[in-house]
mmCIF file of C-alpha atoms and ligand atoms in Angstrom:
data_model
loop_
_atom_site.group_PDB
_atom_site.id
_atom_site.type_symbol
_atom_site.label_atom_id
_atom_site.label_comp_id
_atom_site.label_asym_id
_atom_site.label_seq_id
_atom_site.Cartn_x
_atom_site.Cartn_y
_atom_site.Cartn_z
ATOM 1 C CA UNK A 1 118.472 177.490 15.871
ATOM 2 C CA UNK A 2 115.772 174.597 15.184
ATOM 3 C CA UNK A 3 113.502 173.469 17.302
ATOM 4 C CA UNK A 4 114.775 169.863 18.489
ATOM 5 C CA UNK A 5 112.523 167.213 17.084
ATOM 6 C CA UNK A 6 111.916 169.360 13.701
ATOM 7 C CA UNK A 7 112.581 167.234 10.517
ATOM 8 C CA UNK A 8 115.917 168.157 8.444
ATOM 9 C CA UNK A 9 116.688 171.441 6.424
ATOM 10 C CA UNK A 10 113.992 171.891 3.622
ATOM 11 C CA UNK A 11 116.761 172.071 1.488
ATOM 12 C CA UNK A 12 118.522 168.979 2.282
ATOM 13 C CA UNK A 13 114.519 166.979 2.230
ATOM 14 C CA UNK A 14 114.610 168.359 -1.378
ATOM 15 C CA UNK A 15 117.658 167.636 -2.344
ATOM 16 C CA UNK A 16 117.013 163.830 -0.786
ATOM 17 C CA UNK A 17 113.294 163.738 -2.448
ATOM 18 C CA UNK A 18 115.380 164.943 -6.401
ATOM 19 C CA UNK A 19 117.859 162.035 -5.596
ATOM 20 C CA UNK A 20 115.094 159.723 -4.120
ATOM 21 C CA UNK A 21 113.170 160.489 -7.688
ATOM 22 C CA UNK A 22 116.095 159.354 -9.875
ATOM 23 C CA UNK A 23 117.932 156.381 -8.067
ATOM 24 C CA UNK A 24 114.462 154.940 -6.715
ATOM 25 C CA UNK A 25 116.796 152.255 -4.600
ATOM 26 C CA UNK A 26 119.426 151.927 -2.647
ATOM 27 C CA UNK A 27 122.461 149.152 -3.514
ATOM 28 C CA UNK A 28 120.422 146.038 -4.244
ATOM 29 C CA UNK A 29 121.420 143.346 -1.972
ATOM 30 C CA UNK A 30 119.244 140.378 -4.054
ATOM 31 C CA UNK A 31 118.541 139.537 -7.452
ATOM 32 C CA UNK A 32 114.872 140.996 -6.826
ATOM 33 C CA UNK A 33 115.801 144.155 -5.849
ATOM 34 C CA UNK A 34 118.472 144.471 -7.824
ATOM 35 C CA UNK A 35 116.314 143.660 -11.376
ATOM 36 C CA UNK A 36 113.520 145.960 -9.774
ATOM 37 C CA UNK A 37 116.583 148.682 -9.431
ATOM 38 C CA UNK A 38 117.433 148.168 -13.292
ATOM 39 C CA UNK A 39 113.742 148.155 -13.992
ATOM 40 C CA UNK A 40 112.801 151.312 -12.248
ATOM 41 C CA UNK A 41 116.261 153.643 -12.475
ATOM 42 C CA UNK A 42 116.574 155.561 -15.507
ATOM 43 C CA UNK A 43 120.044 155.374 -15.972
ATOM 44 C CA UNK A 44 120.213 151.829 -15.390
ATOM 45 C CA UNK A 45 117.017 150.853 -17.282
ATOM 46 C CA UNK A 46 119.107 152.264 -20.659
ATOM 47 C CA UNK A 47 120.724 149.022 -19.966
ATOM 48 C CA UNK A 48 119.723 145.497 -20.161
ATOM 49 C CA UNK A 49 118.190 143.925 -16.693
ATOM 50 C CA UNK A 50 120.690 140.855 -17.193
ATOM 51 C CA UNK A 51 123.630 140.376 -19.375
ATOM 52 C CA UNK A 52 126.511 138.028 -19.463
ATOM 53 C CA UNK A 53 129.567 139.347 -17.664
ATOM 54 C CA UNK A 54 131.484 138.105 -20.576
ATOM 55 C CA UNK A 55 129.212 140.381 -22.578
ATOM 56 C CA UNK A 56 129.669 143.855 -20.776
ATOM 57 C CA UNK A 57 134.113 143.811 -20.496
ATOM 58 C CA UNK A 58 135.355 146.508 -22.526
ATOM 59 C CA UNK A 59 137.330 144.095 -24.076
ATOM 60 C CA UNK A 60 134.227 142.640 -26.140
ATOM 61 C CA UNK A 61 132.221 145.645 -27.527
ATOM 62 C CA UNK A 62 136.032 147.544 -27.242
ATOM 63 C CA UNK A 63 133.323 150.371 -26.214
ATOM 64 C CA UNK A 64 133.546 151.652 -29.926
ATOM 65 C CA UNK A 65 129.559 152.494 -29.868
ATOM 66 C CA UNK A 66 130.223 154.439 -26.717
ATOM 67 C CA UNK A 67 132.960 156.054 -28.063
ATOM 68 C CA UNK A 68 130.951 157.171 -31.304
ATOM 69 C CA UNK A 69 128.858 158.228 -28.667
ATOM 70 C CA UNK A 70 130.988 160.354 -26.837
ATOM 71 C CA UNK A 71 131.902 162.366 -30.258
ATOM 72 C CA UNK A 72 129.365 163.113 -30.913
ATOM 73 C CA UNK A 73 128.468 164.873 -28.255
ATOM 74 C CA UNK A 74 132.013 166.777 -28.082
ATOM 75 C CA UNK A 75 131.188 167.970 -31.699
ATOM 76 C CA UNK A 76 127.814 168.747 -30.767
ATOM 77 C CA UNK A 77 128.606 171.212 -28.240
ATOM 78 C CA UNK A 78 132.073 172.237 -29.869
ATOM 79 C CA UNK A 79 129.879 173.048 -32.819
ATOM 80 C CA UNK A 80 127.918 174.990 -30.691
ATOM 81 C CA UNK A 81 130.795 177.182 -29.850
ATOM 82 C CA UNK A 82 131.853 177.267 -33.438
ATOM 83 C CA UNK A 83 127.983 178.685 -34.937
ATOM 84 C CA UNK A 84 128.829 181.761 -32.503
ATOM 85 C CA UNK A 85 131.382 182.815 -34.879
ATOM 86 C CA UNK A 86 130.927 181.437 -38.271
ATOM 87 C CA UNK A 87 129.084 183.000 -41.113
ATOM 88 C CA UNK A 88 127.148 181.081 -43.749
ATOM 89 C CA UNK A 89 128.399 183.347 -46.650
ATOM 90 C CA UNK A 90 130.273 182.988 -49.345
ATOM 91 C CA UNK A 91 132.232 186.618 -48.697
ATOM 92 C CA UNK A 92 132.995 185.689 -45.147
ATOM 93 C CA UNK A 93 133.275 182.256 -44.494
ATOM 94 C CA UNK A 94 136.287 181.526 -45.086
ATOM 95 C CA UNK A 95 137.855 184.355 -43.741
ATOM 96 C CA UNK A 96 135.967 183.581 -40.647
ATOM 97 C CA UNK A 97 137.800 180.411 -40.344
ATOM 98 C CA UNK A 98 140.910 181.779 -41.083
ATOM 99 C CA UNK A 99 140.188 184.669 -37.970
ATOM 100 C CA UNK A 100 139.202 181.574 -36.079
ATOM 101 C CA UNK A 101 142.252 179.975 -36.449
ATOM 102 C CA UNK A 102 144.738 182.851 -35.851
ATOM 103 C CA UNK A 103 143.061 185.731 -34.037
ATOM 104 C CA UNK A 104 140.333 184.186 -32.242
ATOM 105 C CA UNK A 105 141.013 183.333 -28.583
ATOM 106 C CA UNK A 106 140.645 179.329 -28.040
ATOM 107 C CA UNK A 107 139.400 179.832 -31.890
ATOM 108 C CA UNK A 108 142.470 177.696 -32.817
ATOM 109 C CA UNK A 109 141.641 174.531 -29.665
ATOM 110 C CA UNK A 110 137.414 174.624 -30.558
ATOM 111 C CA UNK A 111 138.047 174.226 -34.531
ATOM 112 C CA UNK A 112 140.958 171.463 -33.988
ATOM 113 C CA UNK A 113 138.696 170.379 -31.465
ATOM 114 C CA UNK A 114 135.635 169.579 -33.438
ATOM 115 C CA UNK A 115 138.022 168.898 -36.916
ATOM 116 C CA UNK A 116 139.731 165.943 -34.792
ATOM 117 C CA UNK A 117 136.430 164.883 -32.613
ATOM 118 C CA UNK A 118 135.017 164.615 -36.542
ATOM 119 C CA UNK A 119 137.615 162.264 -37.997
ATOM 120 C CA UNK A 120 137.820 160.219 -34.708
ATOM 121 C CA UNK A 121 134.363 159.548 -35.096
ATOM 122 C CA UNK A 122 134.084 158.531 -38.941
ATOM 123 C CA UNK A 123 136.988 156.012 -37.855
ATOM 124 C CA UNK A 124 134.820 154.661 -34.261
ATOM 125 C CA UNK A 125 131.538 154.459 -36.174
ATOM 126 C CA UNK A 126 133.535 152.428 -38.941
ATOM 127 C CA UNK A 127 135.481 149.814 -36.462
ATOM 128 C CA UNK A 128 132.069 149.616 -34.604
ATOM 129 C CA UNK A 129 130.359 148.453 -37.776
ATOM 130 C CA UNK A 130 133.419 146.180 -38.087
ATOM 131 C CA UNK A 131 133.163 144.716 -34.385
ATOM 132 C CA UNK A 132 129.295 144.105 -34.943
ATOM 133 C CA UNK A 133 129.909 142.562 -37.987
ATOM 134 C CA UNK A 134 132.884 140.124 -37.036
ATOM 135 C CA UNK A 135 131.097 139.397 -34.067
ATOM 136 C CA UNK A 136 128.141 138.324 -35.613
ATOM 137 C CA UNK A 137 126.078 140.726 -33.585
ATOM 138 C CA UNK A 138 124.175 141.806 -36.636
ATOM 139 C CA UNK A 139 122.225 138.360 -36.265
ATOM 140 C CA UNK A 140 118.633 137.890 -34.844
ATOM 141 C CA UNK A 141 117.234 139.627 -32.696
ATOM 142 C CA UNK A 142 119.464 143.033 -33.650
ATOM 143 C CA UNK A 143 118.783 142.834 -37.505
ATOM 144 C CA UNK A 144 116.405 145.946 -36.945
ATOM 145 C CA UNK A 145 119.748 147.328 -34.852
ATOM 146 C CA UNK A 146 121.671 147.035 -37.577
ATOM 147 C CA UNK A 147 119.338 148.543 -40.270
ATOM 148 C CA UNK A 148 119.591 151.881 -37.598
ATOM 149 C CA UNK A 149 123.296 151.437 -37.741
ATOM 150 C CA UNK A 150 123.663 151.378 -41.370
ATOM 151 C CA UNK A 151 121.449 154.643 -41.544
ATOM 152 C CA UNK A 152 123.382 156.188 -38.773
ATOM 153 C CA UNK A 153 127.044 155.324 -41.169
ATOM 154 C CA UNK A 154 125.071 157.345 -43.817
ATOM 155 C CA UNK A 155 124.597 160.104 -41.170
ATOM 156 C CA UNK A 156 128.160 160.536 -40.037
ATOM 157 C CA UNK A 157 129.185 160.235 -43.356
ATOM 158 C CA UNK A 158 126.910 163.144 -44.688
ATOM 159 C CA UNK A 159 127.873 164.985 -41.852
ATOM 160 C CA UNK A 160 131.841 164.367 -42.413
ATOM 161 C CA UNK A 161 130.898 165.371 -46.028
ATOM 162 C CA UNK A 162 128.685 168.791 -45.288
ATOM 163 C CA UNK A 163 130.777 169.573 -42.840
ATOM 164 C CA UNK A 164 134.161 169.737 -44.778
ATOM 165 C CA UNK A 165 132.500 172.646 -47.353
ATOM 166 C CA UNK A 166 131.803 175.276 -44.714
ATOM 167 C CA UNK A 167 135.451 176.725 -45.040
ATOM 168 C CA UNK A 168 134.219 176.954 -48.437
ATOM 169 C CA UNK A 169 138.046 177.379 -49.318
ATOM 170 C CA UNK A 170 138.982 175.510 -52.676
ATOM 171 C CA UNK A 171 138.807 172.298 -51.316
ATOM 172 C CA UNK A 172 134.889 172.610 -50.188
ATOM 173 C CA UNK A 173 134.034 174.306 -53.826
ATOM 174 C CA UNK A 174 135.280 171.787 -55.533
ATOM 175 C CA UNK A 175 134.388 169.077 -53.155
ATOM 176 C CA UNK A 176 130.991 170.052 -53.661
ATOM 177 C CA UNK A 177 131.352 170.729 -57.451
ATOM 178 C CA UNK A 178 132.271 166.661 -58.111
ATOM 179 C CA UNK A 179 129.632 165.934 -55.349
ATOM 180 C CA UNK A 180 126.682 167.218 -57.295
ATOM 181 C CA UNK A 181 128.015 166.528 -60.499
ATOM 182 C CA UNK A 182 128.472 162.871 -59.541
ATOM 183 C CA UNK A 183 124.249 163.272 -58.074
ATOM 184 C CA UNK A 184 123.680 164.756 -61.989
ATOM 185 C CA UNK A 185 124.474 161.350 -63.102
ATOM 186 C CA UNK A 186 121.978 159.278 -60.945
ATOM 187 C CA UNK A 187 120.106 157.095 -63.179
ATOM 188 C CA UNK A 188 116.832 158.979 -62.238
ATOM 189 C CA UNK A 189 116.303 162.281 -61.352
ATOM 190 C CA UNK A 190 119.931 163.281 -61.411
ATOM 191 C CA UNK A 191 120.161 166.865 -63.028
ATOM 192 C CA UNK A 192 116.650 167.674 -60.626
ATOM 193 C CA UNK A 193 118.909 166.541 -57.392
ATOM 194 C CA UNK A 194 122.302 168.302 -58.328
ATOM 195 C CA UNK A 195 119.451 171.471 -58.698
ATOM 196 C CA UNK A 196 117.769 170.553 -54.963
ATOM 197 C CA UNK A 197 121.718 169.957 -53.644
ATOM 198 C CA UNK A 198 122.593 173.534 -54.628
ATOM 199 C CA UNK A 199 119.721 176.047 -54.833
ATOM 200 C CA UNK A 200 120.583 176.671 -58.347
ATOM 201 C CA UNK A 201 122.820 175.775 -61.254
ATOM 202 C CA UNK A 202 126.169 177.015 -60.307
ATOM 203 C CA UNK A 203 127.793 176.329 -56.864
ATOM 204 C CA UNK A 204 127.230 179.624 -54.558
ATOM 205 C CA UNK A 205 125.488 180.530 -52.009
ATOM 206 C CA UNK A 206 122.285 178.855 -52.105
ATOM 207 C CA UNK A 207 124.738 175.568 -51.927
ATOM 208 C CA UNK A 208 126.383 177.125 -48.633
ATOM 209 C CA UNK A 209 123.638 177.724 -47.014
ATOM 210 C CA UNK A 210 121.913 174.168 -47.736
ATOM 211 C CA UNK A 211 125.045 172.416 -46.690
ATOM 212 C CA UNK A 212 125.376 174.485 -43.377
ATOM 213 C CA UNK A 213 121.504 174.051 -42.525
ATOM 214 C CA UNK A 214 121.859 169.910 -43.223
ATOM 215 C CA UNK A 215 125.115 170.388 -41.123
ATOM 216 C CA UNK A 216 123.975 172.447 -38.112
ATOM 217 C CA UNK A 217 120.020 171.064 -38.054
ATOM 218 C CA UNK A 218 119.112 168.604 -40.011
ATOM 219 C CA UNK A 219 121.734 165.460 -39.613
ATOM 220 C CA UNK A 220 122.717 166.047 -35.904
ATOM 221 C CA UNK A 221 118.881 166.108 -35.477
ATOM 222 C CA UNK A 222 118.119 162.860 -37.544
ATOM 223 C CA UNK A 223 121.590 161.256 -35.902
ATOM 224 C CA UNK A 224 120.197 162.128 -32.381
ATOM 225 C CA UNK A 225 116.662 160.678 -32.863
ATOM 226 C CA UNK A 226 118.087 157.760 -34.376
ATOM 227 C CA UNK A 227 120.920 156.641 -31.967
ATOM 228 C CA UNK A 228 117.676 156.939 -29.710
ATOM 229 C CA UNK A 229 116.126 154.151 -31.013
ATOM 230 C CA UNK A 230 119.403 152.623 -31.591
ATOM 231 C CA UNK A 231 120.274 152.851 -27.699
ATOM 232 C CA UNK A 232 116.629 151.452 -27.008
ATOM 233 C CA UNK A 233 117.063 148.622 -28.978
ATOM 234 C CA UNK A 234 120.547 147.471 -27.525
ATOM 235 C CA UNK A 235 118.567 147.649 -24.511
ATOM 236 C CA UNK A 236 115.873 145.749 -25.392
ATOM 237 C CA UNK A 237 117.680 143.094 -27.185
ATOM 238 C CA UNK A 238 120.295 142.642 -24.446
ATOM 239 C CA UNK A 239 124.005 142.600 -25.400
ATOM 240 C CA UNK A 240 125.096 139.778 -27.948
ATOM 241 C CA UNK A 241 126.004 137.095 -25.573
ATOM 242 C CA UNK A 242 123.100 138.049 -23.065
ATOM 243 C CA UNK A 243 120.570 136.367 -21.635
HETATM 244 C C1 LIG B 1 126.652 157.200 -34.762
HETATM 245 C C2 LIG B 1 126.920 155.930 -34.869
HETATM 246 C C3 LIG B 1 126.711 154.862 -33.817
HETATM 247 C C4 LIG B 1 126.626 154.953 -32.428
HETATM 248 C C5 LIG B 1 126.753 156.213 -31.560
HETATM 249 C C6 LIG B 1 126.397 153.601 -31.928
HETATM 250 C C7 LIG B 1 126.308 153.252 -30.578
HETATM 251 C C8 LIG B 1 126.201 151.958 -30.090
HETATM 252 C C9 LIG B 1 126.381 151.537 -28.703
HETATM 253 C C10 LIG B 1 126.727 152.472 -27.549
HETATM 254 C C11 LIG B 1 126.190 150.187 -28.644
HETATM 255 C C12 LIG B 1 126.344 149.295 -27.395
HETATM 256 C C13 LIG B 1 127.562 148.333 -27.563
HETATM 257 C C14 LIG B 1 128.871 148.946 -28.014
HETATM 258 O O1 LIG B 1 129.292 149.973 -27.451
HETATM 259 O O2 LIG B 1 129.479 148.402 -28.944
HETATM 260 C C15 LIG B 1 125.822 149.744 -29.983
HETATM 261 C C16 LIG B 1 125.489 148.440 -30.353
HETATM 262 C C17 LIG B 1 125.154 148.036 -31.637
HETATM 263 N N1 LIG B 1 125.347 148.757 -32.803
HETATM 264 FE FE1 LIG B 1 125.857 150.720 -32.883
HETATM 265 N N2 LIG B 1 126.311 152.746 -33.001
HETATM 266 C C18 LIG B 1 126.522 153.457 -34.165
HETATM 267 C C19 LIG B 1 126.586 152.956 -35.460
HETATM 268 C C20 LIG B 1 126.335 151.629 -35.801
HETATM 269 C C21 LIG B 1 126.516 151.058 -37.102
HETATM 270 C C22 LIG B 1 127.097 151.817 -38.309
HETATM 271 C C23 LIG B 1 126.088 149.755 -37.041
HETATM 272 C C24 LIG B 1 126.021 148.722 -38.129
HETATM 273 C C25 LIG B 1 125.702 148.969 -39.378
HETATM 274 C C26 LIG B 1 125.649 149.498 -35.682
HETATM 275 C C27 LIG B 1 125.089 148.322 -35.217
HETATM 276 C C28 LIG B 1 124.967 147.961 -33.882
HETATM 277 C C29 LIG B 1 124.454 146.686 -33.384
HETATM 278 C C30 LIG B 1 123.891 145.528 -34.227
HETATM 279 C C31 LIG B 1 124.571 146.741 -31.971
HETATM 280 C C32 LIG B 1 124.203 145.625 -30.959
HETATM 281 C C33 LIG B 1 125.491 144.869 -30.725
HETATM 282 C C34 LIG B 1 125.460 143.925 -29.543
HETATM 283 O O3 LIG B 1 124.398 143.687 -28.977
HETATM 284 O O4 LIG B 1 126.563 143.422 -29.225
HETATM 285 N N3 LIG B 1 125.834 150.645 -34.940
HETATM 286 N N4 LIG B 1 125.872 150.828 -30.853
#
C-alpha cells in the first residue's frame, strides 16, 4: 500500500510525461493556444496552422493524396510479408509465386493484397494529379509541389512496372524484353542503357535481380524521401484555398 501523500504510480507519471512529450497541450480553448498547439504538436504541425474550412472537407481534395498515401504503406508492409517468401531467381521465382498462391497459408490474401493495393494506387496517384490539376492547385506557391508530384507519378509508375516482372512468368520476360528494347532506341545512349537495365545482353538473371533490388530498395526508398518533402511542402504552403 502507498504511503498517503506519495505522488502517482511511476508508471502512470511515465506514461503521462510520453503523452505530455507528444501532445504538448491540452484542447485549445483560443486562437493562441490553439496555433501554439499546431505549432508545437507533431502530428498537428504536419498540417497547416490555418486553413479554410472549405479547404480541408473531403469533398475538395476527395482525400486522393491520402489515399495514395495509405497504399503505399499497405504495399510497403504487404511487401514485407511477400520478400519472406520470394526468391530473386530465375529457377524459382515463379514457382514461388505459384506456391504462394496455392499452398502457402494467407499466401493467396498477402499477394492479392499487395497486387490490388498496387493497381489502386497507380489509379489514386493518377486522379490526384487530375484533382490538382483541375483545381488549379498546381499554381504559385505549390509549383515546387508539383515538380515532387510529377517525380513521385514516375515513381509509382516504375514501381507498377518493376514490380509486374518478379513472377518472371511470360508476361514479365517479355514485358521486360520490349521495355529495354524500347530504352535501345533512346536517341543517346540507348544500346549502353538496355545493357545497365539488364546486367547483360540477353534478359536473365542479372535483369531479375536489378528489377527486384529497384523494386524492394531503391523506389520505395526514393518514393518515401520524396512524399517527405512532398508532405512538408503541403504544409508549408497551406491547402489551396488557405490562408
Ligand atoms: C505517391 C504519390 C503521391 C502522394 C502519396 C501524394 C500525397 C498528397 C497529399 C496527402 C496531399 C494533401 C492533399 C490531398 O490529399 O489531396 C497532396 C497535395 C498535393 N499534391 Fe500530391 N501526392 C502524390 C502525387 C502527386 C502528383 C503525381 C502530383 C502532381 C503532379 C501531386 C501534386 C500535389 C500538389 C500540387 C498538392 C497541393 C495541393 C493543394 O494544396 O490543394 N501529388 N499530395
Amino acid at each position: 500500500m502507498r504511503a498517503s501523500g506519495a505522488g502517482p504510480n511511476p508508471l502512470v507519471r511515465f506514461a503521462s510525461q510520453i503523452w505530455g512529450s507528444i501532445f504538448r497541450h491540452g484542447l485549445p480553448s483560443t486562437d493562441k493556444v490553439a496555433a501554439r498547439t499546431a505549432l508545437t504538436n507533431f502530428f498537428l504541425h504536419i498540417h497547416p496552422v490555418r486553413v479554410k474550412k472549405s479547404a480541408i472537407r473531403v469533398s475538395y481534395t476527395l482525400c486522393l493524396g491520402g489515399l495514395s498515401f495509405f497504399l503505399f504503406i499497405l504495399l510497403t508492409i504487404s511487401g514485407l510479408f511477400l520478400m519472406f517468401y520470394y526468391i530473386p531467381s530465375v529457377d524459382q521465382a515463379y514457382q514461388n509465386i505459384k506456391d504462394l498462391q496455392f499452398v502457402e497459408t494467407f499466401g493467396l490474401v498477402t499477394r492479392n493484397l499487395h497486387r490490388w493495393a498496387a493497381h489502386g494506387m497507380v489509379i489514386t496517384v493518377w486522379l490526384h494529379m487530375a484533382r490538382v490539376f483541375y483545381q488549379g492547385s498546381y499554381k504559385p506557391p505549390r509549383e515546387f509541389n508539383w515538380a515532387i508530384g510529377s517525380i513521385l507519378l514516375v515513381v509509382t509508375l516504375l514501381l507498377s512496372f518493376s514490380g509486374y516482372l518478379l513472377p518472371w512468368d511470360q508476361l514479365a520476360v517479355w514485358a521486360i524484353t520490349v521495355g529495354t528494347n524500347m530504352a535501345k532506341y533512346a536517341p543517346i545512349g540507348g544500346p549502353y542503357t538496355r545493357y545497365v537495365m539488364l546486367g547483360g545482353r540477353t534478359v536473365g538473371q542479372g535483369a531479375l535481380i536489378r528489377f527486384y533490388v529497384l523494386h524492394v530498395v531503391a523506389l520505395p526508398l526514393i518514393g518515401f524521401i520524396l512524399m517527405v518533402i512532398h508532405f512538408w511542402r503541403v504544409r508549408k504552403d497551406g491547402f489551396t484555398g488557405g490562408l
